């Protein structure tokens, strides 16, 4: 009979010898591992006579429930022969006479399960609610930031021009501290407070912005001045043939612009204006607070027109009237110097005078070298005196002509070395012949880059006096209305990591004074042994 009933009812949990006090015993609640949508089967069995009473009850759960392993306080622990059922089975036993007590305890156990399930459900709902709250908060903050970042009104055309100039400086300026100020905060403050209703007001706002950098070489250029600056790098322009700069050290005696060089045979050169002279006034307008580009614009004008200059030479002040001419800026002059009685290796010297680094400079130097080689020269002299510079890329290209390999210049910003320009031999033309470079205080900018590269790489010997000391590099940016910016984009160091700004490059040897500035005078000095300016060719080309 027990065997027949066992096919329809759960297997007895206790052997017949395990007959205990006839009372309810909640033996085990097995941890649920099944889906919460499954039915929980509750088996209730009579321990003593399982075949007489077997009942199945079903209950439905909607949440995961934690496992409960609990003994009813009225009974001992469950028997080790207990057989667990899944997914959740509550196994109980009772006698018929105590069924009411069993029912009461069963309901109590069910409440325990319900409470556990409800707690799980509440925990899950709380987590979902918290997640939704966080996502919602992030979304609201993003919307708020977007709204606050948007301008209160649409940007005008003048605002956009100001932002164009601000962006050019932001991207290119070499000092990323922007002279110790928040560049982004300045933009917002200027857009809010600076009047920009007309083009003139916008130009004034841009100039005010650039003045906070305290860098005289970073300047705003109106359309006419920008056009004039660009023409200065071309082969010809109408003016007086002067290159000048701000004084290296400003004091009471150096108010104005210092002359760096004068174009050979130009109006200024013919009038005797030389490097080191100070321009105090242009057409009776003092240059003390004048913008350098404004001064350049005033010196240029229609061909044949006149301009009055007040020049100080040492302690003397002179008033000079110059007539503007169309100045052809052929960057290179070259000649062959014959040296009678000299050694075979230096009997012919090729002299090259480079006056500016314009668009034609590197090609003109290359042509001069090839021409002099056809005359069987054995050594070269490169004259950079009074060469105030020009286009930075041309300085790099000319260095590559003379160098087979090596660093030409290090480009640096406030954080250190940013870029390196090197010679790889691909553009080399004259890397083997002895080379002398002549420099003076009018040698500046791109000329100093070239002279420093040749000196530090032991390619040339420098003669003359310390150079000007302009160790910063500017790039020109055109704005959408035709105006422009000249922005200091970097400072440079020579291959030996020398920062020459306001110091210059010191030559290896001085030149006899006075020493001629033109090519014929140079050839005469090395040819005539009795001349006061004579240089022994063997000494001239001696290596360090």
Coordinates of N, CA and C in Angstrom, one line a residue, residues 29 119 268 480 519:
X29 N 12.6 25.5 4.1 CA 12.2 26.4 2.9 C 13.4 26.5 2.0
X119 N 9.8 42.6 0.4 CA 11.1 43.3 0.6 C 12.0 43.3 -0.6
X268 N 67.5 105.8 -48.4 CA 68.1 105.9 -47.1 C 69.6 105.7 -47.1
X480 N 38.8 87.7 -42.3 CA 37.8 87.6 -43.4 C 37.5 88.9 -44.1
X519 N 80.5 94.5 -51.9 CA 81.3 93.3 -52.4 C 82.7 93.7 -52.9

